[in-house]
Coordinates of C-alpha atoms and ligand atoms in Angstrom, one line a residue:
X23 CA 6.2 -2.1 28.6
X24 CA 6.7 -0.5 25.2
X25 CA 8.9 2.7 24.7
X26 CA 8.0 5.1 22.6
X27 CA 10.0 5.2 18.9
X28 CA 10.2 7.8 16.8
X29 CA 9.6 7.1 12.9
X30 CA 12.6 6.7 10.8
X31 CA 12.7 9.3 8.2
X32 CA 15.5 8.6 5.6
X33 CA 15.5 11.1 1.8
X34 CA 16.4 9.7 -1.4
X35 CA 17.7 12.5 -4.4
X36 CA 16.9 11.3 -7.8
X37 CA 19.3 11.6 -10.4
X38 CA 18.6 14.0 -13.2
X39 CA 16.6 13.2 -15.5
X40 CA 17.3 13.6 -19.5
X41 CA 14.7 16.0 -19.8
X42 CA 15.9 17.9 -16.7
X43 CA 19.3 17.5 -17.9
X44 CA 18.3 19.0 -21.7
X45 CA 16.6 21.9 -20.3
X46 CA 19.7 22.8 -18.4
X47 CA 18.4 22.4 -15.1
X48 CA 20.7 23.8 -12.4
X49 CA 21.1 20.7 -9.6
X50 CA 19.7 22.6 -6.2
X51 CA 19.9 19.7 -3.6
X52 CA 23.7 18.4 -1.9
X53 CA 24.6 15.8 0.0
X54 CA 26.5 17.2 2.9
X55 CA 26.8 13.4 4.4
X56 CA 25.7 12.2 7.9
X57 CA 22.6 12.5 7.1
X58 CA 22.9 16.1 6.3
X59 CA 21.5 17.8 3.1
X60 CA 21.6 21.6 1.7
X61 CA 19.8 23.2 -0.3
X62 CA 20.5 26.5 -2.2
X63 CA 19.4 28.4 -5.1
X64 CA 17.9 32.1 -5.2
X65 CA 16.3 33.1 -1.9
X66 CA 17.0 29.7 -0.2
X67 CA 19.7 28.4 1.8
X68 CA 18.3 25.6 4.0
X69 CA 19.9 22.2 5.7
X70 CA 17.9 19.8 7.1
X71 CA 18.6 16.5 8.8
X72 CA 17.7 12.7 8.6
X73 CA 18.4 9.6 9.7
X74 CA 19.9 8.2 6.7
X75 CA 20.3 10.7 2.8
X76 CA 20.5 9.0 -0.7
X77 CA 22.2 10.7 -2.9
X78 CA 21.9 10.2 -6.6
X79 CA 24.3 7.7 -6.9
X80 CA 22.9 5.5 -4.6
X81 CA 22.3 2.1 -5.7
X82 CA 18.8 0.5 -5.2
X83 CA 20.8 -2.0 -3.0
X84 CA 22.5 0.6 -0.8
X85 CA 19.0 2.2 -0.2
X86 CA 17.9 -1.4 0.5
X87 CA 21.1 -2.0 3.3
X88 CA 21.1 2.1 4.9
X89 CA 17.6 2.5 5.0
X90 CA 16.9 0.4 8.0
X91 CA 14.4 -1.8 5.8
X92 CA 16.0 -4.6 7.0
X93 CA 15.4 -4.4 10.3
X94 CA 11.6 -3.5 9.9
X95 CA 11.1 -6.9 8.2
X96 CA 12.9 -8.8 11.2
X97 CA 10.3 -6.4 13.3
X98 CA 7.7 -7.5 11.4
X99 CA 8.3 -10.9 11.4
X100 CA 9.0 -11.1 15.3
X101 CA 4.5 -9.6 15.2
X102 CA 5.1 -5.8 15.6
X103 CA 3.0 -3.8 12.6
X104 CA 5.7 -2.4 10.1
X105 CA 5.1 0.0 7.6
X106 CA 6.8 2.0 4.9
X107 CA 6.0 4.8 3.2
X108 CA 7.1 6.4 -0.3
X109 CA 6.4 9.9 0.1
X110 CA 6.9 13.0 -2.4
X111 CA 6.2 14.9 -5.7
X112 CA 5.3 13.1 -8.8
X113 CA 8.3 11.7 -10.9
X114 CA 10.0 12.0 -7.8
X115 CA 11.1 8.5 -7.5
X116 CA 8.7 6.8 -5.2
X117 CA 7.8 4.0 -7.4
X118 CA 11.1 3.5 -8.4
X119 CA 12.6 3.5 -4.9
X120 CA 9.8 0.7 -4.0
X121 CA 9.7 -1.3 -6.9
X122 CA 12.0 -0.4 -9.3
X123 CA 11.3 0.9 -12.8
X124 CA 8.7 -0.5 -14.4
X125 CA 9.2 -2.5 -17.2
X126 CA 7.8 -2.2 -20.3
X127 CA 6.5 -6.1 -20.8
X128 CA 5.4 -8.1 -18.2
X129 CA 7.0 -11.0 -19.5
X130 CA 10.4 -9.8 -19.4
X131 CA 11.5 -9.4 -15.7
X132 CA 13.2 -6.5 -14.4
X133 CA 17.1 -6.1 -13.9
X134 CA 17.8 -7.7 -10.4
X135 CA 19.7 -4.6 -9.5
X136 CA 17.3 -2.6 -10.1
X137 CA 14.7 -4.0 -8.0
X138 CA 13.6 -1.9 -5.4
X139 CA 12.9 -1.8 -2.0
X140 CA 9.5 -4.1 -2.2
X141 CA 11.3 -7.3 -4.0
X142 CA 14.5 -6.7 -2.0
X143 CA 12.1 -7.1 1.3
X144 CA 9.9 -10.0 0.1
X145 CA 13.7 -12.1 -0.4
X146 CA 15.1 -10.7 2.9
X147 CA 11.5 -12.4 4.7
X148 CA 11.7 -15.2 2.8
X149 CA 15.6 -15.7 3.7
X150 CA 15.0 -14.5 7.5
X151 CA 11.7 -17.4 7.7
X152 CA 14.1 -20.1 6.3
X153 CA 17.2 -19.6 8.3
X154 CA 15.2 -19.0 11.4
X155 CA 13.4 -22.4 11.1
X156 CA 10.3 -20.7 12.3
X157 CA 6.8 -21.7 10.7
X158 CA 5.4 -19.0 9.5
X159 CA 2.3 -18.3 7.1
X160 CA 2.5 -15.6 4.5
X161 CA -0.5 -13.5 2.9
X162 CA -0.3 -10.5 0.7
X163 CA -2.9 -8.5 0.1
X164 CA -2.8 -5.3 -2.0
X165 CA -5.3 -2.0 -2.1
X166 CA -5.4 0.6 -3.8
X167 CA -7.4 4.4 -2.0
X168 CA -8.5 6.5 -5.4
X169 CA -11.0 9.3 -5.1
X170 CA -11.5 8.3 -1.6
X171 CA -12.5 4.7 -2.4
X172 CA -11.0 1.8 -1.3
X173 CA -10.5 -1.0 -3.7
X174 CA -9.0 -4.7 -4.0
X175 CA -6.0 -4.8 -6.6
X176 CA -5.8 -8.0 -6.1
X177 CA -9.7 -9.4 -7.1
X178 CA -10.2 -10.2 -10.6
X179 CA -13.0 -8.3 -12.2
X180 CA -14.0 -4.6 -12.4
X181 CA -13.1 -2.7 -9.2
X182 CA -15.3 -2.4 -6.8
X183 CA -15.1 0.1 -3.7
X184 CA -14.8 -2.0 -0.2
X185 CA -16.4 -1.0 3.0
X186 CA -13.5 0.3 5.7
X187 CA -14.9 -0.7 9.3
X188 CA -13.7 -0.1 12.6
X189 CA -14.0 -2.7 15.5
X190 CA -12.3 -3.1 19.1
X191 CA -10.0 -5.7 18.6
X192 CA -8.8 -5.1 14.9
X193 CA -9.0 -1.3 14.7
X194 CA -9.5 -0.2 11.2
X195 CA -10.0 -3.1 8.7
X196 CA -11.4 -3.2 5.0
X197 CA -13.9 -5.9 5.3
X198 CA -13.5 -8.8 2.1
X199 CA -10.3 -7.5 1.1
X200 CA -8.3 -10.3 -0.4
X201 CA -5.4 -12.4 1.4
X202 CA -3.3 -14.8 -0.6
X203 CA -1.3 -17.1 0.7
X204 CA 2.4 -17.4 -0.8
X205 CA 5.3 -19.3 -0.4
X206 CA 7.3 -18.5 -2.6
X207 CA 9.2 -15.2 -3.9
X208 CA 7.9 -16.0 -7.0
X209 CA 4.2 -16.2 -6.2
X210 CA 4.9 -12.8 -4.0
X211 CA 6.4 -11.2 -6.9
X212 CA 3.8 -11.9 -9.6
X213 CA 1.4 -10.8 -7.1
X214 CA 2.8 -7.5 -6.8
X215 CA 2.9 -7.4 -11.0
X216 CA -0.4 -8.1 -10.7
X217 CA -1.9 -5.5 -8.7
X218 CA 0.8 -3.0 -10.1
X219 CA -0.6 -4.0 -13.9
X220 CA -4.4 -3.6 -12.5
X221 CA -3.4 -0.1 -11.4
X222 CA -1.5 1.0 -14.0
X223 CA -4.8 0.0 -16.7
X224 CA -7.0 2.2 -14.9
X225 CA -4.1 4.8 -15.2
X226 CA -4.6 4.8 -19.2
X227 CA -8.4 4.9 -18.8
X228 CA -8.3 7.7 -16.0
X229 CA -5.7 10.2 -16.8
X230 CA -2.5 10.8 -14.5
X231 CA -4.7 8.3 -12.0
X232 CA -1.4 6.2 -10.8
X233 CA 0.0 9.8 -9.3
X234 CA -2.9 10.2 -7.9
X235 CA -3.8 6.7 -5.8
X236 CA -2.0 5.6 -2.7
X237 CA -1.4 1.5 -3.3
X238 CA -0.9 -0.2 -0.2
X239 CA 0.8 -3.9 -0.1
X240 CA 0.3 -5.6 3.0
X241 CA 2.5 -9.0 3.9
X242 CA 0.7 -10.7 6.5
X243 CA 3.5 -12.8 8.9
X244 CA 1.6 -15.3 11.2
X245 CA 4.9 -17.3 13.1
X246 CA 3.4 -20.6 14.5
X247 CA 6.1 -21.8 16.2
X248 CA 5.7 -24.2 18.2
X249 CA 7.5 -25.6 21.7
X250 CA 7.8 -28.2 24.1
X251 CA 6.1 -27.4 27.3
X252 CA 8.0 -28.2 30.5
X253 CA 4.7 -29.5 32.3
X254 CA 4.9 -32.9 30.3
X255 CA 1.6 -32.7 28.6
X256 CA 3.8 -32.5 25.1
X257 CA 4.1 -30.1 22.2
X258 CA 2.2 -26.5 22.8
X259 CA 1.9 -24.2 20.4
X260 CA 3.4 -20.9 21.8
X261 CA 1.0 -17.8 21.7
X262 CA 1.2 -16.7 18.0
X263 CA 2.6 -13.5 16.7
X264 CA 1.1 -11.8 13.9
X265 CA 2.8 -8.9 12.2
X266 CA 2.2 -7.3 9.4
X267 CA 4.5 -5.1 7.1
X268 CA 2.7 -2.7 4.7
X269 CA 4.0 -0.8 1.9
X270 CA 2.7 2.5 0.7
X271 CA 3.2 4.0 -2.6
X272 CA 1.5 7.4 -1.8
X273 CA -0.4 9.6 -4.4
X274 CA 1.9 12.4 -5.9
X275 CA 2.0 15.2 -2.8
X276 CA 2.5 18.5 -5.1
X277 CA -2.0 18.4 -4.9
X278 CA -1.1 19.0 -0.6
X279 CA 0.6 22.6 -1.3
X280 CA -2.2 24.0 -4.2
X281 CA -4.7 23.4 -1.9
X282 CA -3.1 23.8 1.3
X283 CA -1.3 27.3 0.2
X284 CA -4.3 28.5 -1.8
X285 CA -6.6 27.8 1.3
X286 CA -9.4 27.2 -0.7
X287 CA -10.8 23.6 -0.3
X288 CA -11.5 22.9 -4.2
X289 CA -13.7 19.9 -3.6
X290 CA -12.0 18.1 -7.0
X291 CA -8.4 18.5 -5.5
X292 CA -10.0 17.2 -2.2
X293 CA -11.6 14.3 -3.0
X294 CA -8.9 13.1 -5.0
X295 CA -6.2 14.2 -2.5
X296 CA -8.2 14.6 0.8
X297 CA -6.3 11.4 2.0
X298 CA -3.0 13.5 1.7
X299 CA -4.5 16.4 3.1
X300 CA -5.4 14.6 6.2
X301 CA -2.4 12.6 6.7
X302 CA -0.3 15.7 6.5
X303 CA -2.8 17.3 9.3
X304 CA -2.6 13.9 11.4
X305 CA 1.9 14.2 10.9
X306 CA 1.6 17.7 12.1
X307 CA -0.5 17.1 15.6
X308 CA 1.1 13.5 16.2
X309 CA 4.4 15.4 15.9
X310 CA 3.9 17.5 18.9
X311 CA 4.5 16.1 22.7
X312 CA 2.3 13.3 23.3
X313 CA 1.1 15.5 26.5
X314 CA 0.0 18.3 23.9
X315 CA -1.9 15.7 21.7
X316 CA -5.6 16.8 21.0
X317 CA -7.7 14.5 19.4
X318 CA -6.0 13.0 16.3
X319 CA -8.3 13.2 12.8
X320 CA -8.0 9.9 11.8
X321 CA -11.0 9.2 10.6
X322 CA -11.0 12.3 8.1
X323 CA -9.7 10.1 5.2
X324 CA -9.5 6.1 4.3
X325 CA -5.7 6.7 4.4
X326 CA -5.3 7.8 7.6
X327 CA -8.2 5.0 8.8
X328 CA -5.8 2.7 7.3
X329 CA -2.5 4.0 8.6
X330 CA -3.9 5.3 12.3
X331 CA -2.1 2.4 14.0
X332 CA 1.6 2.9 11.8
X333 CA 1.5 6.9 12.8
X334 CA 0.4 6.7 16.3
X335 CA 0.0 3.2 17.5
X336 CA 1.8 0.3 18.0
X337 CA 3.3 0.7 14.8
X338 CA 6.9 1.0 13.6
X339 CA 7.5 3.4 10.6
X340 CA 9.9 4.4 7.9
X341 CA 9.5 6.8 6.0
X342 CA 11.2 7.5 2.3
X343 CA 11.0 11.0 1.6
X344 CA 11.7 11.4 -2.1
X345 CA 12.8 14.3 -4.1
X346 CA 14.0 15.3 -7.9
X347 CA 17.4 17.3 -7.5
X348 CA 16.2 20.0 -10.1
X349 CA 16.0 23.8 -9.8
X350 CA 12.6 23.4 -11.3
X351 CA 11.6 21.4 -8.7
X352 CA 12.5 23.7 -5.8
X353 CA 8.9 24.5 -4.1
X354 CA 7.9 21.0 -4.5
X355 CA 11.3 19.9 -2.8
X356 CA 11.4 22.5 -0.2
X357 CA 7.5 21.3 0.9
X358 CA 8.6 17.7 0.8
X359 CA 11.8 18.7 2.7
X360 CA 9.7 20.6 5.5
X361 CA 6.9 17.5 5.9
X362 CA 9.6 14.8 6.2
X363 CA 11.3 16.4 9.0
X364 CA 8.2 17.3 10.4
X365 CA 7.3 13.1 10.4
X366 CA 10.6 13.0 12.3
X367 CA 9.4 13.6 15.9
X368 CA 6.6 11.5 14.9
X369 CA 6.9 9.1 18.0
X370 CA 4.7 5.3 18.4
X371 CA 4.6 2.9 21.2
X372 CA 5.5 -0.4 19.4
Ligands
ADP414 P1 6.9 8.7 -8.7 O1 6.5 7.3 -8.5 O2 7.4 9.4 -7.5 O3 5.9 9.4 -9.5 P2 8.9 7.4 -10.5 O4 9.4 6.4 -9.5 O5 7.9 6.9 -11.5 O6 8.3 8.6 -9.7 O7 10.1 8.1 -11.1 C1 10.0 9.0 -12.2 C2 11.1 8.7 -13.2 O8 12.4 8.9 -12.7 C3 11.0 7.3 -13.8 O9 11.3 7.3 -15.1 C4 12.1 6.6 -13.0 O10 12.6 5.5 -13.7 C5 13.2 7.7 -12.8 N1 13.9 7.5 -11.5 C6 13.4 7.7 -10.3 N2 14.4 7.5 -9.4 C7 15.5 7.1 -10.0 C8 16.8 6.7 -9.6 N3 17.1 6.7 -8.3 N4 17.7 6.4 -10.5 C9 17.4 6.5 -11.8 N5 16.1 6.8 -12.3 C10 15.2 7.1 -11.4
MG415 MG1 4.6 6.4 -8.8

């Protein structure tokens, strides 16, 4: 029978940047340790609590080894549906948390300790699959959710919005999304490139469009393993286990508090952000006793379709809340502060 599990919430405090620094921004957020951080500047004074805080001399490693990544790819691997999430204000360090900083060619490949969380996963799975002598098949696929349309980073070709359906066994799906089969860390990697590269040119064509997409990369883990049955009638293949573990590179959230504070529903600002609107609403009920549940909104936004079974399923979730350190930051930081610890009594049923 499957206990409930509450999501893992863990924060990550950028360093300064240069700009920040120039501008004689005042530093606002502290590391109290144990999982404890303050912040204080003019009318605020606030602590709050998670399960694991990243200050900003944290090394992409350490985030890697505290986080409790680790074991969500064993999870994953062993068939339960894994999923993490990057979650904050843009040029807060969500992208660099999950993938690293972006390099400026292609060709030349990124510092290896600077690779983030994404890379860091892919070599652990690829480790884990060897030592464990199990035979599993890999797939990646990779989507992006922009004005409320969900699209295949992965196809070649112009993007093309793909149809989101529900069914009884499979729950949410995006019907012909792309599933490539790798093998390698290699073939992984340049995957990710890929569908990173493919998001980033629509980013030049569509202003600020990266901030304003959720990407989701999904590593398909189907372990065949196979035993020798007891009743003499040779080699059976034992039942299969398929997990998956998804990452989510989530739209800038700084859209969540104009709209949500203003109260107005300005229909640009909600389609572009309705997804984050509605997975913020979806956090808020989920987070309350399971006995006080109502119904849960998850089919106000493709996001939440997507992420219905990771929030209140049979899913198991971290969550890395991200923040920039600077006094000019603060509202953003305190909103990002008050939603992550919000997504801690967050509870599933893996
Ligand atoms: P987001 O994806 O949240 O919009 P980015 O990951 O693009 O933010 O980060 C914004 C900038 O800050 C980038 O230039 C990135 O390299 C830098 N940055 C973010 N986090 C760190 C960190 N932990 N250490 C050093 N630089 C960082
Ligand atoms: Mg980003």
């Amino acid at each position: 029978e499957s206990r409930e599990t509450r999501l893992r919430v863990v924060l990550r405090v950028r360093p300064l940047t240069c700009t920040e620094t120039r501008r004689g921004d005042r530093r606002v957020v502290h590391s109290l340790g144990d999982g404890a951080v303050h912040v204080s500047a003019a009318r605020h004074d606030a602590t709050f609590g998670f399960s694991a805080v990243f200050d900003a001399g944290a090394s992409q490693e350490a985030v890697f080894e505290g986080s409790g990544m680790k074991q969500l790819v064993e999870l994953a691997i062993d068939g339960f549906p894994c999923t993490v999430f990057a979650f904050g204000q843009t040029g807060s360090g969500k992208t660099y948390t999950l993938m690293g900083p972006l390099t400026q060619s292609e060709t030349q490949p990124a510092t290896p300790s600077l690779l983030g969380l994404m890379q860091r996963s892919f070599a652990y799975l690829l480790e884990q699959s060897r030592s464990r002598g199990s035979d599993l098949a890999l797939s990646a696929s990779y989507l992006e959710i922009y004005k409320e349309q969900v699209r295949d980073l992965l196809s070649s070709g112009p993007p093309c919005a793909l149809p989101l359906r529900w069914s009884k066994s499979r729950g949410f799906y995006v019907e012909n999304q792309l599933s490539v089969d790798f093998e390698s860390l290699e073939a992984i990697v340049s995957l990710l490139l890929q569908g990173s590269q493919r998001r980033r040119t629509s980013a030049h064509a569509l202003n600020r469009h990266s901030s304003r997409s959720h990407a989701l990369l999904t590593i398909h883990i189907r372990s065949r393993a196979v035993s020798t049955s007891s009743s003499g009638e040779g080699p059976s293949a034992c039942p299969s286990k398929q997990g998956t573990l998804c990452f989510v590179d989530l739209a800038g959230s700084e859209r969540v508090k104009e709209t949500g504070s203003s109260g107005e529903l300005s229909t640009e600002a909600n389609s572009i952000n309705r997804s984050l609107l509605a997975l913020g609403h979806c956090i808020s009920l989920l987070a309350k006793p399971r006995g006080k549940w109502t119904h849960i909104p998850y089919r106000d936004s493709k996001l939440t379709r997507l992420l219905a079974r990771s929030l209140g399923g049979s899913g198991i979730t971290l969550m890395v809340a991200c923040i920039s350190p600077s006094s000019h930051c603060l509202s953003e930081t305190l909103s990002t502060l008050h939603y992550a610890s919000r997504a801690r009594s967050v509870t599933t049923r893996p």
